[in-house]
Tab-separated table of C-alpha atoms and ligand atoms in Angstrom:
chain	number	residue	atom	x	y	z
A	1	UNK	CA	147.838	190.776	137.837
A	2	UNK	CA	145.376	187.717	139.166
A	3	UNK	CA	141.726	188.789	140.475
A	4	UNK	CA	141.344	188.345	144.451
A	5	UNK	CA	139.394	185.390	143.535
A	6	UNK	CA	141.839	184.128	141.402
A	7	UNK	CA	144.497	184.383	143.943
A	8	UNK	CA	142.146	182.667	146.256
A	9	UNK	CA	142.031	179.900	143.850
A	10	UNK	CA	145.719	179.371	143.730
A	11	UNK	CA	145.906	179.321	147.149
A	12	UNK	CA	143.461	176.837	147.624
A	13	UNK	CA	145.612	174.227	145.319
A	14	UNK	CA	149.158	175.294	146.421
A	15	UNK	CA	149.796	172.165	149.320
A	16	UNK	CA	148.833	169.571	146.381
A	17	UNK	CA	150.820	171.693	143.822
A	18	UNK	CA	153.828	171.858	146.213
A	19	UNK	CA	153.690	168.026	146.867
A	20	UNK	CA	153.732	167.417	143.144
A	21	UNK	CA	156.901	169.908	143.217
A	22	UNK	CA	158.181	167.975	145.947
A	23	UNK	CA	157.941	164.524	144.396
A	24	UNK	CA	159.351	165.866	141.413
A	25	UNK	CA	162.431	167.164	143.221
A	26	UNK	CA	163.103	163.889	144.868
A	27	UNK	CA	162.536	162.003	142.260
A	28	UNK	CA	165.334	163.950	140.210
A	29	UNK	CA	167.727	163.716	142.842
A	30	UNK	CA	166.855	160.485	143.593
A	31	UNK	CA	167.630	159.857	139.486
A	32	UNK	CA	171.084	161.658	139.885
A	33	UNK	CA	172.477	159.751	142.201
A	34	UNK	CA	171.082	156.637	140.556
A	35	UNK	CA	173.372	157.444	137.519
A	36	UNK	CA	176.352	158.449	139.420
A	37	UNK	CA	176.066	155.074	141.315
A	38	UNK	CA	175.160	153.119	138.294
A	39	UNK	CA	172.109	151.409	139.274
A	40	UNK	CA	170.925	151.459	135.594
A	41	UNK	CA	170.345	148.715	133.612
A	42	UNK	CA	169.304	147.596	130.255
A	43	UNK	CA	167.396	144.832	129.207
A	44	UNK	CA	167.545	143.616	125.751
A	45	UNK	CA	164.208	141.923	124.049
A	46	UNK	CA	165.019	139.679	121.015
A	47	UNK	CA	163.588	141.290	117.435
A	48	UNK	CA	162.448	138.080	115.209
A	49	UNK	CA	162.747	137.220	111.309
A	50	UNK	CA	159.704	135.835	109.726
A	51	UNK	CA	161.208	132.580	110.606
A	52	UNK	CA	161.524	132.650	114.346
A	53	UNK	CA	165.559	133.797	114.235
A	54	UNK	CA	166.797	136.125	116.573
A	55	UNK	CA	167.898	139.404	114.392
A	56	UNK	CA	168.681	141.675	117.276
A	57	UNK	CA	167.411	142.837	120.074
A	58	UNK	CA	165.921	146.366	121.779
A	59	UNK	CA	167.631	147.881	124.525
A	60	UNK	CA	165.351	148.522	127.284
A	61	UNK	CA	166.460	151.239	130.158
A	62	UNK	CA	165.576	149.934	134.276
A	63	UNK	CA	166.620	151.184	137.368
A	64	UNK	CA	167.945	148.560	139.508
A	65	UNK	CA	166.504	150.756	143.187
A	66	UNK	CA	168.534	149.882	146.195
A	67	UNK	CA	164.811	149.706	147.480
A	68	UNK	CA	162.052	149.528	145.095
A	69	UNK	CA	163.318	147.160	142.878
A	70	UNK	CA	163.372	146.699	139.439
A	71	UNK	CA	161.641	150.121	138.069
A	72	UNK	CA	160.465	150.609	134.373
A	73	UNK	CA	161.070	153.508	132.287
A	74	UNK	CA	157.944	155.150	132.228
A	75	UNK	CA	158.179	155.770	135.747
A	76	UNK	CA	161.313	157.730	135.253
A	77	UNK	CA	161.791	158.744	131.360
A	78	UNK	CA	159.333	161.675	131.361
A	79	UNK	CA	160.679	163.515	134.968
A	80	UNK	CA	164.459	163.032	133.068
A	81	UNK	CA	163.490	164.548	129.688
A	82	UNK	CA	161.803	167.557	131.982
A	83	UNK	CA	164.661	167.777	134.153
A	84	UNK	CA	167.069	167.370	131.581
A	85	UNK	CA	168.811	164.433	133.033
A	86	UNK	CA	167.947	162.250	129.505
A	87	UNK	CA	171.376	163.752	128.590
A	88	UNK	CA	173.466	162.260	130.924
A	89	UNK	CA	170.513	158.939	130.813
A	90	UNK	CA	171.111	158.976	127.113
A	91	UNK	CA	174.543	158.590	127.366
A	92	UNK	CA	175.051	155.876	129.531
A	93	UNK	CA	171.985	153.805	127.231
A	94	UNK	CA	174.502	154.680	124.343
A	95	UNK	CA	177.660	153.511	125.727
A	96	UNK	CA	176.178	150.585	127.818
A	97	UNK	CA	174.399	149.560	124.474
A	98	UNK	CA	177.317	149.635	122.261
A	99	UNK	CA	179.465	148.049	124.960
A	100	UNK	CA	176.984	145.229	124.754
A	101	UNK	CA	176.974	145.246	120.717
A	102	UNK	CA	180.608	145.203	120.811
A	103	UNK	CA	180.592	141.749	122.680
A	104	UNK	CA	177.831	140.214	120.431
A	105	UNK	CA	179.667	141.297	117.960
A	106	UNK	CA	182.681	139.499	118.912
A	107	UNK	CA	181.317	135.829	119.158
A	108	UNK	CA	183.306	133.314	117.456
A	109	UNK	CA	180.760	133.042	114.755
A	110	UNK	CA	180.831	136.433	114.565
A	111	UNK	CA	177.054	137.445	115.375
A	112	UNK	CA	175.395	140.098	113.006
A	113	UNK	CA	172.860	140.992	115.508
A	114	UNK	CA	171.870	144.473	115.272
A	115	UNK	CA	171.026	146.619	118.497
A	116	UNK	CA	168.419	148.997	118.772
A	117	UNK	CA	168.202	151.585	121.297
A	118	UNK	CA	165.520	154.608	122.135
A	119	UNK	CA	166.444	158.276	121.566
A	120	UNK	CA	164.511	160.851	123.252
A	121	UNK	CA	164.266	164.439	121.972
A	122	UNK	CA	166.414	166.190	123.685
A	123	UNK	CA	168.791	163.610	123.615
A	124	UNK	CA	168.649	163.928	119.741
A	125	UNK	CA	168.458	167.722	119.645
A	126	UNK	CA	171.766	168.143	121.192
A	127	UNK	CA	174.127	169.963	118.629
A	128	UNK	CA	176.776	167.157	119.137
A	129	UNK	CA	174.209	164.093	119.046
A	130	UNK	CA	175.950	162.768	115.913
A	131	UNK	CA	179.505	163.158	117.526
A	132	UNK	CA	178.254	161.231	120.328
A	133	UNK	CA	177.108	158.348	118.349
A	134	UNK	CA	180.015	158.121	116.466
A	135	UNK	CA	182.655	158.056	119.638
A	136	UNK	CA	180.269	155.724	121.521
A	137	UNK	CA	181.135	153.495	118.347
A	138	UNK	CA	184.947	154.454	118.459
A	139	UNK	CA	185.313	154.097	122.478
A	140	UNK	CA	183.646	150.178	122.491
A	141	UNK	CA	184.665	149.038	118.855
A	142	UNK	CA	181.202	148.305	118.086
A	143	UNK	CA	179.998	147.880	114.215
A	144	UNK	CA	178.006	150.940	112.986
A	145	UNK	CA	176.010	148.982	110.678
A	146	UNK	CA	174.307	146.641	113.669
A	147	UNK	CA	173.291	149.942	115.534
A	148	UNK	CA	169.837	151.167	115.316
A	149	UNK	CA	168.624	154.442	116.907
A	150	UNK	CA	164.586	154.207	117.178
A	151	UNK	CA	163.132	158.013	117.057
A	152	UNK	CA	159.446	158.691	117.453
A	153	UNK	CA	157.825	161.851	115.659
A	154	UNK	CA	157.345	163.781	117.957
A	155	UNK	CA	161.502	164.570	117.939
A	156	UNK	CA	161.464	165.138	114.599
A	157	UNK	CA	158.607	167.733	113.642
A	158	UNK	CA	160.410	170.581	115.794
A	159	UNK	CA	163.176	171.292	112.709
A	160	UNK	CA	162.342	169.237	110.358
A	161	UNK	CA	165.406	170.550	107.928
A	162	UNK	CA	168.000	169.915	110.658
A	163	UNK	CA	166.499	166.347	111.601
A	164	UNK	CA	167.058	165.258	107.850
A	165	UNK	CA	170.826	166.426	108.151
A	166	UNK	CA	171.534	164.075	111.062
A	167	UNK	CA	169.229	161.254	110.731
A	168	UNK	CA	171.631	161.195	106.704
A	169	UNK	CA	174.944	161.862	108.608
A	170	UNK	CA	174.128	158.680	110.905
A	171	UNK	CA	173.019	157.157	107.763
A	172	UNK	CA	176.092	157.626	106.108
A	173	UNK	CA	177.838	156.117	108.853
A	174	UNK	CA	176.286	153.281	108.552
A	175	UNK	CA	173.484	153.227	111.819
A	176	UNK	CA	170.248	152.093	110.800
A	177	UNK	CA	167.394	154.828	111.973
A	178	UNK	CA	163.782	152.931	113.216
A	179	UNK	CA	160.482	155.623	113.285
A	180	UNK	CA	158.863	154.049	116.898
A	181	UNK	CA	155.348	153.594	117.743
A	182	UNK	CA	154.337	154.562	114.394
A	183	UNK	CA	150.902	155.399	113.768
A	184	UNK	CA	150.401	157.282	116.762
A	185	UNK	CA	151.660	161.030	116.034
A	186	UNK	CA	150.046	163.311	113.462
A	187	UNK	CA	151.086	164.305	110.131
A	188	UNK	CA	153.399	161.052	109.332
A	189	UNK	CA	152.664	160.971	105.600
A	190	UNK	CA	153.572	164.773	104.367
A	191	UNK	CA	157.501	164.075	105.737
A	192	UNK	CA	157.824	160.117	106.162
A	193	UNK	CA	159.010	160.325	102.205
A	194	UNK	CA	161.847	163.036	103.509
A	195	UNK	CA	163.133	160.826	106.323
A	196	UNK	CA	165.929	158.509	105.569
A	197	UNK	CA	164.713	155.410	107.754
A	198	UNK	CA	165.976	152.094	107.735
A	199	UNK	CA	162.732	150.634	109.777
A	200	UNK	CA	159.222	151.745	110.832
A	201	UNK	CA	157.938	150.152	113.839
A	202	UNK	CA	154.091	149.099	114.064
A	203	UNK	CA	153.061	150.497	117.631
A	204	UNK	CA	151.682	147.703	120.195
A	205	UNK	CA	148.432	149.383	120.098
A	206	UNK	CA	147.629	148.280	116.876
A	207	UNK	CA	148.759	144.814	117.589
A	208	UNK	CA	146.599	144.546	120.864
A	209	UNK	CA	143.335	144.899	119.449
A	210	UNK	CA	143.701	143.635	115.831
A	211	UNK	CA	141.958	140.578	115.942
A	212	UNK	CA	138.818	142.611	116.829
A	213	UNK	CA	139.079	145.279	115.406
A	214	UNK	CA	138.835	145.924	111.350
A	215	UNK	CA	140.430	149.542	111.881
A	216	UNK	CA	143.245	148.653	113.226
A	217	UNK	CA	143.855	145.702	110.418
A	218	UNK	CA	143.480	148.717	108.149
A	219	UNK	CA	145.876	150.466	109.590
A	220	UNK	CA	148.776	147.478	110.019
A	221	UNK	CA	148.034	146.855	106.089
A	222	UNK	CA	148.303	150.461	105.156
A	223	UNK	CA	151.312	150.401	107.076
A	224	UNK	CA	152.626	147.248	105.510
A	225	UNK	CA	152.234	148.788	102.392
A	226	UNK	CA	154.060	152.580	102.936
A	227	UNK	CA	156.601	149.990	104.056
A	228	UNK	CA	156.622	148.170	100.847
A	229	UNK	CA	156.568	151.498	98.690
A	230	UNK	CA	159.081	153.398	100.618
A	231	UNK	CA	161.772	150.223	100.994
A	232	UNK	CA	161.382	150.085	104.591
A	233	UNK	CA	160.927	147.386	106.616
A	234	UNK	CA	158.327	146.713	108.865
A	235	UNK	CA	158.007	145.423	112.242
A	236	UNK	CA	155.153	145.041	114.855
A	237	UNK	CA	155.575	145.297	118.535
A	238	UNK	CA	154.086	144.077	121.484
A	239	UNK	CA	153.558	140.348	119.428
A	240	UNK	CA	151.626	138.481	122.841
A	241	UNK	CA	150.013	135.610	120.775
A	242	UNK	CA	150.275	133.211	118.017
A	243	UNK	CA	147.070	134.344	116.407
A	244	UNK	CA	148.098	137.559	116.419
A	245	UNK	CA	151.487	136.425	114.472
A	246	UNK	CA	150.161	134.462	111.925
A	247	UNK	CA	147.753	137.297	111.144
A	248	UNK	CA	150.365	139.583	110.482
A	249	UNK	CA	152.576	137.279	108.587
A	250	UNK	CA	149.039	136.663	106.415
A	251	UNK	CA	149.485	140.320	105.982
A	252	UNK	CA	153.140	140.062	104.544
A	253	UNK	CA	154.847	141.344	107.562
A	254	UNK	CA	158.146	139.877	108.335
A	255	UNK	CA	159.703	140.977	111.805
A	256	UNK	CA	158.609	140.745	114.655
A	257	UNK	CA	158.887	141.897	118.604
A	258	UNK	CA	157.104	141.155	121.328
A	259	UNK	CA	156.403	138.578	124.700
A	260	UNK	CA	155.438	135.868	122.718
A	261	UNK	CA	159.058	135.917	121.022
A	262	UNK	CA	161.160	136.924	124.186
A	263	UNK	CA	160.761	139.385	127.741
A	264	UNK	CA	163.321	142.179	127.827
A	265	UNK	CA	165.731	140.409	129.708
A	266	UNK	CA	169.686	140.834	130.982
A	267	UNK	CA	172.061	140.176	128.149
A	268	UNK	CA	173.123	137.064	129.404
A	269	UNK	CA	169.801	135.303	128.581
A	270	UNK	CA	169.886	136.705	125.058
A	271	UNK	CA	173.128	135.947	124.365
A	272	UNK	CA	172.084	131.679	124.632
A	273	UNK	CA	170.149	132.299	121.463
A	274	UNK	CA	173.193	133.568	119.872
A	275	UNK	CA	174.512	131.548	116.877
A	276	UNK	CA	177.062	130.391	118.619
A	277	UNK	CA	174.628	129.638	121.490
A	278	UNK	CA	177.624	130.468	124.129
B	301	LIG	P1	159.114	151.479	123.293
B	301	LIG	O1	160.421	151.907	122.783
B	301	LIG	O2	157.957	151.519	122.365
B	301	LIG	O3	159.362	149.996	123.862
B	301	LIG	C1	158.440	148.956	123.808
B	301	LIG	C2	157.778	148.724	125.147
B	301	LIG	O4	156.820	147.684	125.027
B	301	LIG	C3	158.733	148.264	126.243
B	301	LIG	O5	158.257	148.761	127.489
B	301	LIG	C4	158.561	146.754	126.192
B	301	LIG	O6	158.906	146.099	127.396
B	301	LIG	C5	157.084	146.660	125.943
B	301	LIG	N1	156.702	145.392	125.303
B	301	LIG	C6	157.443	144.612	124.507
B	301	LIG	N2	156.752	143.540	124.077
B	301	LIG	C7	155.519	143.649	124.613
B	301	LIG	C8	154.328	142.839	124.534
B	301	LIG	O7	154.278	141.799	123.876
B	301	LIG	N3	153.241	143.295	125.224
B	301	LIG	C9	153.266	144.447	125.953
B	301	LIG	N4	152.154	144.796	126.586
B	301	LIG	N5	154.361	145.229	126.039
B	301	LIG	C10	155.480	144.831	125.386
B	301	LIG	P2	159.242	149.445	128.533
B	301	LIG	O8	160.513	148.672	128.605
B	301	LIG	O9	158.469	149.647	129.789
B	301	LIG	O10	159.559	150.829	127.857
B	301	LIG	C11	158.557	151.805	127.691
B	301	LIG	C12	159.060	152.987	126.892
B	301	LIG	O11	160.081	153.687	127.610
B	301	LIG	C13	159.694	152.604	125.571
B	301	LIG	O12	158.712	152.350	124.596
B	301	LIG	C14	160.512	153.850	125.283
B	301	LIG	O13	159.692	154.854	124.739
B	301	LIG	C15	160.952	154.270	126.676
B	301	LIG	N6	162.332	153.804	126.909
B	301	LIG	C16	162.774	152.587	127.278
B	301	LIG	N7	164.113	152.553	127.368
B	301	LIG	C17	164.557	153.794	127.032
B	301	LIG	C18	165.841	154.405	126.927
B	301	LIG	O14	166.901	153.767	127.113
B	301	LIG	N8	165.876	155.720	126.567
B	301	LIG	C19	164.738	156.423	126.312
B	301	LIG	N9	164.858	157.725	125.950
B	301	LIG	N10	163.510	155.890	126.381
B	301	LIG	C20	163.418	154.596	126.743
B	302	LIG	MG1	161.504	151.580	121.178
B	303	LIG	MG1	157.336	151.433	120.549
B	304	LIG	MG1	156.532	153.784	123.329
């Protein structure tokens, strides 16, 4: 039982704490009816080969708001993983994004492009995640081997055992598996040798200040290098300048993502840069 004064206390914070419910509520409705009336959208942003060609491209959630305009994901993601909405999110991103991969895929000259999209952790601890994957792939015909599901570690170090089954059952179909923002959780090293990854991801932060700061150089090499040993490949994000890309490439790395390269944009504008150039 709470203290009189603690009560008091409560009390005293409950018309802030209520507005903060009362945001939160909206906000969720607000984020159901946006996915029952499909204002969604993704934006793709073109992934780069150490020579400047388009590999693929990330697939980049917005809500198209009948009012507010084009909103970005961080002003939604983390009230749907609470509210448990990133299910039904989730499932559009994967269908919408495979949709999309299907057409790419489809170009006369037959674009390899692969897709990457973002999994969030409940999306990924869902007992049928892996079923879902593979009948997005079934339902819009697009190739398993240009999908790429990008998982941070903070979705992984919950079961660690059952995370290893289905990041090597999407394996074995043939998805390629990205660790995002790496660097930025704890304890990478003990189980990045346990995770069957395709692609580890250099987080922006890195990138942003490495021209001034020796740390974070350290950190991009080291990271170049666990690449190197483990067979992955590497690629840094949030890429703004041209000094910062020919510093990395002088530090071996070889893909590449970022505004200097390409915005997240509608498909259309990515698919002029296709081979094809349609
Ligand atoms: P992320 O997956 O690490 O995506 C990279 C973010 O960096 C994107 O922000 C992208 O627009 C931004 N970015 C790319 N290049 C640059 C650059 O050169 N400079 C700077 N400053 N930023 C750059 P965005 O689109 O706002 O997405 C933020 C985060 O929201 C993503 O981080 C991801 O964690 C999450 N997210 C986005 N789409 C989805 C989705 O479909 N599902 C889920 N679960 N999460 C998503
Ligand atoms: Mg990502
Ligand atoms: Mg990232
Ligand atoms: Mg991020």
């Amino acid at each position: 039982a709470k203290s009189a004064a603690g009560r008091r206390r409560v009390r005293f914070f409950e018309p802030q704490a209520q507005e903060v419910v009362r945001r939160y509520l909206n906000l969720h409705a607000d984020l159901l009816r946006a996915l029952e009336r499909g204002e969604f959208v993704l934006h793709y942003q073109p992934q780069v080969d150490g020579s400047g060609r388009v590999r693929g491209a990330e697939a980049l959630i917005r809500w198209q708001h009948p009012e507010e305009g084009l909103v970005g994901p961080a002003e939604f993601i983390p009230v749907a993983e609470r509210s448990g909405l990133i299910i039904g999110v989730g499932e559009w991103v994967l269908d919408s994004a495979c949709r999309q991969l299907a057409q790419w895929a489809a170009l006369p000259t037959s674009c390899d492009w692969v897709v990457a999209l973002n999994v969030s952790a409940r999306q990924f601890a869902q007992a049928d995640f892996v079923d879902q994957v593979r009948n997005a792939l079934l339902r819009s015909g697009a190739p398993a081997r240009q999908l790429k599901l990008e998982l941070t570690e903070g979705l992984l170090v919950d079961d660690i055992d059952d995370a290893v089954l289905r990041m090597n059952a999407l394996r074995q179909m043939g998805v390629g598996l990205a660790l995002d923002d790496f660097g930025t959780g704890y304890s990478s090293l003990r189980y990045l040798k346990r995770l069957p990854l395709s692609q580890v991801k250099i987080d922006q932060s890195f990138v942003r200040d490495m021209l001034n700061n020796g740390n974070d150089v350290a950190i991009i090499r080291s990271i170049l290098s666990l690449g190197e040993s483990f067979g992955l490949e590497v690629i840094a994000e949030g890429v703004e300048t041209a000094d910062q890309h020919a510093f990395l490439q002088e530090l071996g790395c070889a893909a590449f993502q970022g505004y200097l390269f390409g915005r997240p944009q509608p498909a259309a504008g990515l698919t002029s840069l296709s081979p094809n150039g349609i």
